[in-house]
Amino acid sequence: MIKIGLIGYGYWGPNLARNFDANPDLELAIICDFSQDRLERAGMLYPQAKLSKDPEDIFKNNALDAVAVATPVSTHFDLAKKALLSGKHLWIEKPMTENVEQGEEITELAQKKNKVLFVDHTFIYTGAVAKMKELIDKGGLGDMIYYDSTRANLGLFQQDVDVIWDLAPHDISIMDYLMPAKKLAVSATGSHFYGDAIVPKALLTIYMENKLIAHINVSWLSPVKVRNTFICGTSKMIFYNDNDPSEKVKVYDKGVDLYETKEERYHLKVQYRVGDMYAPKLKDHEALKFGAQHFVDCIKNGEEPVTNGAAGIEVVKILAASKESLKKNGAPIEIG
Amino acid sequence: MIKIGLIGYGYWGPNLARNFDANPDLELAIICDFSQDRLERAGMLYPQAKLSKDPEDIFKNNALDAVAVATPVSTHFDLAKKALLSGKHLWIEKPMTENVEQGEEITELAQKKNKVLFVDHTFIYTGAVAKMKELIDKGGLGDMIYYDSTRANLGLFQQDVDVIWDLAPHDISIMDYLMPAKKLAVSATGSHFYGDAIVPKALLTIYMENKLIAHINVSWLSPVKVRNTFICGTSKMIFYNDNDPSEKVKVYDKGVDLYETKEERYHLKVQYRVGDMYAPKLKDHEALKFGAQHFVDCIKNGEEPVTNGAAGIEVVKILAASKESLKKNGAPIEIG
Amino acid sequence: MIKIGLIGYGYWGPNLARNFDANPDLELAIICDFSQDRLERAGMLYPQAKLSKDPEDIFKNNALDAVAVATPVSTHFDLAKKALLSGKHLWIEKPMTENVEQGEEITELAQKKNKVLFVDHTFIYTGAVAKMKELIDKGGLGDMIYYDSTRANLGLFQQDVDVIWDLAPHDISIMDYLMPAKKLAVSATGSHFYGDAIVPKALLTIYMENKLIAHINVSWLSPVKVRNTFICGTSKMIFYNDNDPSEKVKVYDKGVDLYETKEERYHLKVQYRVGDMYAPKLKDHEALKFGAQHFVDCIKNGEEPVTNGAAGIEVVKILAASKESLKKNGAPIEIG
Amino acid sequence: MIKIGLIGYGYWGPNLARNFDANPDLELAIICDFSQDRLERAGMLYPQAKLSKDPEDIFKNNALDAVAVATPVSTHFDLAKKALLSGKHLWIEKPMTENVEQGEEITELAQKKNKVLFVDHTFIYTGAVAKMKELIDKGGLGDMIYYDSTRANLGLFQQDVDVIWDLAPHDISIMDYLMPAKKLAVSATGSHFYGDAIVPKALLTIYMENKLIAHINVSWLSPVKVRNTFICGTSKMIFYNDNDPSEKVKVYDKGVDLYETKEERYHLKVQYRVGDMYAPKLKDHEALKFGAQHFVDCIKNGEEPVTNGAAGIEVVKILAASKESLKKNGAPIEIG
């Protein structure tokens, strides 16, 4: 039995608690939050867990094997460091840290301490992403051309991060998992609201090796919820609509073959290849459940999670470059 | 009766011919194209029209009142100039010219010659855009926040222009019509294909006065056809889906009111205003039919078209800045 | 505090338990089921409730004020009768009873005992149905013409009832609530499966006064989930799609005005009136929560629920006539 | 070259004229209609065709090889008979005749005269129906269980036929083509409008051999256009949405396997088989074009069309039985 303590019971913490509690190998031993009100709600659902307002109660507790950090990103580095230094495995929410240096320090510390570092890029553990990874790795899409995603809805505005830091980690982590090419530079542009205080809508372009490109559109100000991703290869194209309850991933046998003849101004439609579409059956599970199990397995077997420190750093690198590019109205920022 | 000559019977010319022919005030007198094959097809449908391979047959024909230019953009400037110099009203396809200087010269020439200059930004004459213009001008959306559009499908690749010059004029012209704020700068990024020869997918960000912003996503490489536009104001938001056969324009009584309290990290959902949605009945006509009638009315009454030279130049300005920004991987280019 | 006992913790019982437990005026005092396994699951979530395999523990418990019956319909009559005879208010699942006589006996008994009888036609308590009721009662649809609904998905097959008794009570209760005209006769047809043992798909036509008609299509064998209802009046038409997460109810300002001229074979399209569509904001709550509150209010104030015995009997009448018509391959059966 | 005369240039005739004119083996020699106005419109598009108000000009013209009848159904029998008696091949619109006897007489006459009789069940020649036929004939759906279609929109009301005779021939012909089992009986119910004069909405149930069943829902009074068909077999299920511009036919690898155990009231979801969905690429052509070519091929090769007299009679049989059942409020009428 792996005993775990949870720090942060705000927006996401309750989902972690529920999944940790349901995992037969995990024991949710302590829940920590600064709000008395939240602790009480936690206590009703998990009467067996201790409740505390002080994270130190977790770090100094030698009976605990692991810590999950689900607090605002500005607190991640300190809490993560203390967790690892106190000899515990670490589950940390996305984005991993506020900057790349912090991410690297945490990752090195986990290695030195020989502890599992799991960054909660939840979508990696969905049935949809798993199926797309399988298709792409088998070469089913041909050469990759681009990744394009839109993640938009009405709310939630946050005051300590902009929409890029809030929503884009989902798309960046999926994209990096499916297209693990070297990232070269980022251009980011965004709209402003309420003076300059808030960026509720932004566009990222991520340049990669081999002319690969990713476009990511994130918004807190959309009248309808959009969760669309297009992944295009020379052989096949994917349309992944996370809002679709039954056919999230559609694989199109469509493509384009260009001929070099130049007789006519317009290439005719016959040069496009249009075949069947199919929507593979996806594993239907809660992603966090699989994530929690993977965390458990990595601890038991001493393995590295799929969403390890390196994956977390990659996301933070792109976020940090985006922040800089955003200030420069889209000027490209190289990724170190 | 206004006698009109049409130059170019390729992709778009047949649509012009059909609408000119159907207008009771227009007589389609000459059709000109370099391809014998196309001329034959035109001749079968419009037996009363003369056919010619030489545009000079149009310019030197004094019985003609107007010329429509529907050829590749690289030929627009020369043909337009000759048409105006020969004393004819001018209908010109989008984008108006290859660069801003050419657009300005044509516009000035039309004014000097006292001729109507109609730039065919077709979408301005749709029922959907007319309804949105009406809503916005009445102040129904409150203060404007952003414009965001995606125009994507599989094909047509062109070799003389990239996807921005092919598809974005539609969106830029709609956006400029609905949000006539001063345009300040453009950031453009794009994917490459087939070496660097072709840009089949691109993102534009257009910065305007008053922190207004437009995001425009255009693609020739999408497995599904997308024609989505979001227009967001502080009071209401519009979702305009040109693919929807029956409810193209949806107006959402949704918005966000931010309070300056900072007690909690997350603003609660109650700050969002969510009300009814309605889809106004739109005039159901072919846009070109209205465009052709507007052209006729302007000639008869000596008036300026809604899509005049200035509107055409505005689009070319943004296209030209995009081209430059695209080469610089998104670095913002000011609009002169 | 109203103390309530729940009989049946199978498919629907857990939803009742959750909503009763969350209501501040209800105390979920006993949960009864014949399955040890289910009782254990109930016990984990509601540690304060007593658990029992014998419904008599509920009936003979004088501290209880109310009983909820969520068992197979074949057991409803006996359990309901005992509940009322033991002096308790009654919440009973749909369909209320196996036949009309049983329904009438229960309803009379509740009146005699002066107890609240609440039939759980859950959909009546949704925001969607409440909004449609409001629109119709204000006369917004003009004269009613028809009701047409389809409720289809893959599963659940039941062995003790056919698809009509399983799914149609939802639609019949909504239809009867929105169109409370006298029901005259029913024609029902259905497909068979697995020999004659199971009717997984059926069509009902319900004839009403004033030439009103309802068509109800129910299926356990559909590749996609369908929850479509059309309600048509002479002035406006409603499309209610319960699958739509954000715009469940759409009101179309569409209609038809027939002229009696006979010059032409085809009436022209101009006789159709086509105006705006709007999707009113709906109250967003769990229907059972409102149902539970309404049950509480009726008990406190000695009032009759909207879904009272008469409403329950009306549904059973139509189900019983359908069963008979189904055997006669659609021959109409009068409703007594 | 096959010379053809067309009788009737109202709603559907212009589509026939266009497709006959475009076929290289057909010469549209005469167009006949009682309306001067329609003839003038026809004359502008087909200047080579003779125009006439008298069908006799077609029958007595010995240079003609074939006749197409696109007039109201009440005139079909007389015109068809004269066409065949004058020695011409016959293209006749759906429904073929007003009653079964007329259909049989026409069919026998065509055989006696050794002429091709083509009934225009247009949908049989669509890419969608062709693909479904191929799938079903290869056994891909397993044993067939049911056919269920809805064809609804706003308009067109006709005064000489009800909605069943207007719209249901499409669905009946598709169903009969895909499920050629013996039809046994029909139950039909419908709503009334404008007194009893018009039936704008109806439901048919067609009983077939082997417990196969078809449900057909047709309506002239729907706020939205619906063209949905579900075809369900024991192995796979089809959802055919003719409104979907890109994925009309979806094949679901879904099914249900029932076990005979009775331990539990509810069969669990695991008994359902849920696999991939795929949308095959369909041939993208105008159905009438293929129909016209098939007519030509049958004339040239002396073959029987797929939509021959027998297919036409089958549809009329079901329509006639529906008419009778409708009067009896759904009582089943056997098909002779």
GROMACS .gro file of C-alpha atoms in nm, chain A residues 55-240:
model
  186
   55PRO     CA    1   0.200   2.110   0.426
   56GLU     CA    2   0.477   2.043   0.677
   57ASP     CA    3   0.251   1.780   0.829
   58ILE     CA    4   0.296   1.594   0.503
   59PHE     CA    5   0.669   1.644   0.453
   60LYS     CA    6   0.766   1.544   0.804
   61ASN     CA    7   0.539   1.239   0.803
   62ASN     CA    8   0.774   0.947   0.742
   63ALA     CA    9   0.490   0.702   0.695
   64LEU     CA   10   0.399   0.870   0.366
   65ASP     CA   11   0.541   0.735   0.041
   66ALA     CA   12   0.420   0.999  -0.199
   67VAL     CA   13   0.295   1.356  -0.227
   68ALA     CA   14   0.060   1.512  -0.480
   69VAL     CA   15   0.086   1.887  -0.537
   70ALA     CA   16  -0.232   2.048  -0.673
   71THR     CA   17  -0.177   2.412  -0.583
   72PRO     CA   18  -0.126   2.729  -0.790
   73VAL     CA   19   0.182   2.702  -1.010
   74SER     CA   20   0.367   2.976  -0.819
   75THR     CA   21   0.392   2.740  -0.521
   76HIS     CA   22   0.491   2.426  -0.716
   77PHE     CA   23   0.866   2.462  -0.693
   78ASP     CA   24   0.891   2.501  -0.317
   79LEU     CA   25   0.641   2.228  -0.238
   80ALA     CA   26   0.789   1.987  -0.492
   81LYS     CA   27   1.138   2.041  -0.362
   82LYS     CA   28   1.037   1.979  -0.003
   83ALA     CA   29   0.844   1.669  -0.104
   84LEU     CA   30   1.142   1.516  -0.281
   85LEU     CA   31   1.388   1.623  -0.011
   86SER     CA   32   1.167   1.452   0.246
   87GLY     CA   33   1.209   1.133   0.043
   88LYS     CA   34   0.871   1.106  -0.121
   89HIS     CA   35   0.756   1.024  -0.471
   90LEU     CA   36   0.601   1.324  -0.640
   91TRP     CA   37   0.281   1.380  -0.839
   92ILE     CA   38   0.271   1.739  -0.961
   93GLU     CA   39   0.003   1.929  -1.148
   94LYS     CA   40   0.058   2.099  -1.483
   95PRO     CA   41   0.228   2.327  -1.562
   96MET     CA   42   0.510   2.171  -1.362
   97THR     CA   43   0.686   2.495  -1.263
   98GLU     CA   44   0.697   2.867  -1.334
   99ASN     CA   45   1.015   2.846  -1.536
  100VAL     CA   46   1.254   2.602  -1.695
  101GLU     CA   47   1.525   2.629  -1.431
  102GLN     CA   48   1.285   2.524  -1.158
  103GLY     CA   49   1.169   2.233  -1.368
  104GLU     CA   50   1.522   2.117  -1.429
  105GLU     CA   51   1.612   2.143  -1.061
  106ILE     CA   52   1.311   1.936  -0.960
  107THR     CA   53   1.381   1.675  -1.225
  108GLU     CA   54   1.746   1.640  -1.120
  109LEU     CA   55   1.648   1.619  -0.756
  110ALA     CA   56   1.402   1.338  -0.830
  111GLN     CA   57   1.675   1.148  -1.012
  112LYS     CA   58   1.924   1.201  -0.735
  113LYS     CA   59   1.674   1.089  -0.474
  114ASN     CA   60   1.566   0.802  -0.698
  115LYS     CA   61   1.203   0.904  -0.670
  116VAL     CA   62   0.925   0.891  -0.925
  117LEU     CA   63   0.832   1.230  -1.066
  118PHE     CA   64   0.492   1.225  -1.233
  119VAL     CA   65   0.372   1.542  -1.407
  120ASP     CA   66  -0.005   1.536  -1.441
  121HIS     CA   67  -0.052   1.590  -1.813
  122THR     CA   68  -0.385   1.417  -1.776
  123PHE     CA   69  -0.483   1.398  -2.143
  124ILE     CA   70  -0.190   1.168  -2.219
  125TYR     CA   71  -0.383   0.900  -2.028
  126THR     CA   72  -0.709   0.931  -2.223
  127GLY     CA   73  -0.823   0.661  -2.461
  128ALA     CA   74  -0.828   0.915  -2.745
  129VAL     CA   75  -0.465   1.019  -2.711
  130ALA     CA   76  -0.353   0.660  -2.660
  131LYS     CA   77  -0.524   0.558  -2.984
  132MET     CA   78  -0.375   0.849  -3.181
  133LYS     CA   79  -0.029   0.771  -3.045
  134GLU     CA   80  -0.068   0.412  -3.159
  135LEU     CA   81  -0.178   0.517  -3.509
  136ILE     CA   82   0.102   0.769  -3.550
  137ASP     CA   83   0.374   0.542  -3.414
  138LYS     CA   84   0.271   0.271  -3.658
  139GLY     CA   85   0.326   0.524  -3.936
  140GLY     CA   86  -0.037   0.537  -4.030
  141LEU     CA   87  -0.038   0.908  -4.098
  142GLY     CA   88   0.268   0.910  -4.323
  143ASP     CA   89   0.500   1.205  -4.273
  144MET     CA   90   0.357   1.450  -4.024
  145ILE     CA   91   0.270   1.796  -4.157
  146TYR     CA   92   0.098   1.990  -3.881
  147TYR     CA   93  -0.091   1.990  -3.551
  148ASP     CA   94  -0.372   2.240  -3.499
  149SER     CA   95  -0.587   2.264  -3.190
  150THR     CA   96  -0.852   2.494  -3.047
  151ARG     CA   97  -0.949   2.481  -2.679
  152ALA     CA   98  -1.211   2.743  -2.603
  153ASN     CA   99  -1.501   2.801  -2.369
  154LEU     CA  100  -1.653   3.064  -2.144
  155GLY     CA  101  -1.442   3.078  -1.823
  156LEU     CA  102  -1.246   3.025  -1.598
  157PHE     CA  103  -1.056   3.345  -1.570
  158GLN     CA  104  -0.761   3.326  -1.342
  159GLN     CA  105  -0.572   3.619  -1.210
  160ASP     CA  106  -0.231   3.470  -1.150
  161VAL     CA  107  -0.185   3.314  -1.495
  162ASP     CA  108  -0.303   3.398  -1.843
  163VAL     CA  109  -0.500   3.167  -2.070
  164ILE     CA  110  -0.181   3.022  -2.219
  165TRP     CA  111  -0.056   2.894  -1.884
  166ASP     CA  112  -0.403   2.772  -1.795
  167LEU     CA  113  -0.519   2.590  -2.108
  168ALA     CA  114  -0.226   2.545  -2.346
  169PRO     CA  115  -0.037   2.288  -2.130
  170HIS     CA  116  -0.304   2.035  -2.230
  171ASP     CA  117  -0.245   2.088  -2.601
  172ILE     CA  118   0.130   2.128  -2.579
  173SER     CA  119   0.166   1.805  -2.386
  174ILE     CA  120  -0.056   1.613  -2.630
  175MET     CA  121   0.127   1.761  -2.927
  176ASP     CA  122   0.471   1.689  -2.782
  177TYR     CA  123   0.368   1.332  -2.705
  178LEU     CA  124   0.235   1.271  -3.057
  179MET     CA  125   0.502   1.472  -3.242
  180PRO     CA  126   0.821   1.440  -3.041
  181ALA     CA  127   1.027   1.645  -3.286
  182LYS     CA  128   1.271   1.902  -3.153
  183LYS     CA  129   1.094   2.230  -3.080
  184LEU     CA  130   1.276   2.530  -3.224
  185ALA     CA  131   1.081   2.849  -3.162
  186VAL     CA  132   0.745   2.991  -3.059
  187SER     CA  133   0.540   3.283  -3.182
  188ALA     CA  134   0.249   3.386  -2.959
  189THR     CA  135  -0.014   3.656  -2.997
  190GLY     CA  136  -0.308   3.738  -2.779
  191SER     CA  137  -0.598   3.963  -2.708
  192HIS     CA  138  -0.626   4.178  -2.401
  193PHE     CA  139  -0.913   4.248  -2.173
  194TYR     CA  140  -0.975   4.473  -1.883
  195GLY     CA  141  -0.685   4.694  -1.969
  196ASP     CA  142  -0.377   4.482  -2.013
  197ALA     CA  143  -0.437   4.285  -1.699
  198ILE     CA  144  -0.570   3.969  -1.857
  199VAL     CA  145  -0.499   3.775  -2.176
  200PRO     CA  146  -0.816   3.569  -2.224
  201LYS     CA  147  -0.742   3.447  -2.576
  202ALA     CA  148  -0.418   3.356  -2.749
  203LEU     CA  149  -0.263   3.184  -3.047
  204LEU     CA  150   0.062   2.992  -3.037
  205THR     CA  151   0.269   2.875  -3.329
  206ILE     CA  152   0.537   2.624  -3.242
  207TYR     CA  153   0.810   2.567  -3.500
  208MET     CA  154   0.976   2.226  -3.501
  209GLU     CA  155   1.244   2.039  -3.689
  210ASN     CA  156   1.160   1.914  -4.038
  211LYS     CA  157   0.926   2.205  -4.103
  212LEU     CA  158   0.672   2.063  -3.863
  213ILE     CA  159   0.443   2.319  -3.711
  214ALA     CA  160   0.180   2.337  -3.440
  215HIS     CA  161  -0.093   2.597  -3.409
  216ILE     CA  162  -0.266   2.621  -3.073
  217ASN     CA  163  -0.566   2.847  -3.015
  218VAL     CA  164  -0.680   2.889  -2.652
  219SER     CA  165  -0.962   3.104  -2.521
  220TRP     CA  166  -1.155   3.180  -2.205
  221LEU     CA  167  -1.404   3.392  -2.401
  222SER     CA  168  -1.596   3.172  -2.641
  223PRO     CA  169  -1.975   3.141  -2.658
  224VAL     CA  170  -1.945   2.770  -2.729
  225LYS     CA  171  -1.712   2.504  -2.598
  226VAL     CA  172  -1.461   2.397  -2.862
  227ARG     CA  173  -1.215   2.107  -2.824
  228ASN     CA  174  -1.096   2.047  -3.180
  229THR     CA  175  -0.762   1.910  -3.290
  230PHE     CA  176  -0.647   1.840  -3.644
  231ILE     CA  177  -0.338   1.628  -3.701
  232CYS     CA  178  -0.232   1.608  -4.059
  233GLY     CA  179   0.009   1.371  -4.228
  234THR     CA  180   0.085   1.302  -4.590
  235SER     CA  181  -0.117   0.978  -4.586
  236LYS     CA  182  -0.399   1.036  -4.340
  237MET     CA  183  -0.551   1.311  -4.131
  238ILE     CA  184  -0.706   1.299  -3.785
  239PHE     CA  185  -0.987   1.513  -3.651
  240TYR     CA  186  -1.005   1.474  -3.273
   0.00000   0.00000   0.00000
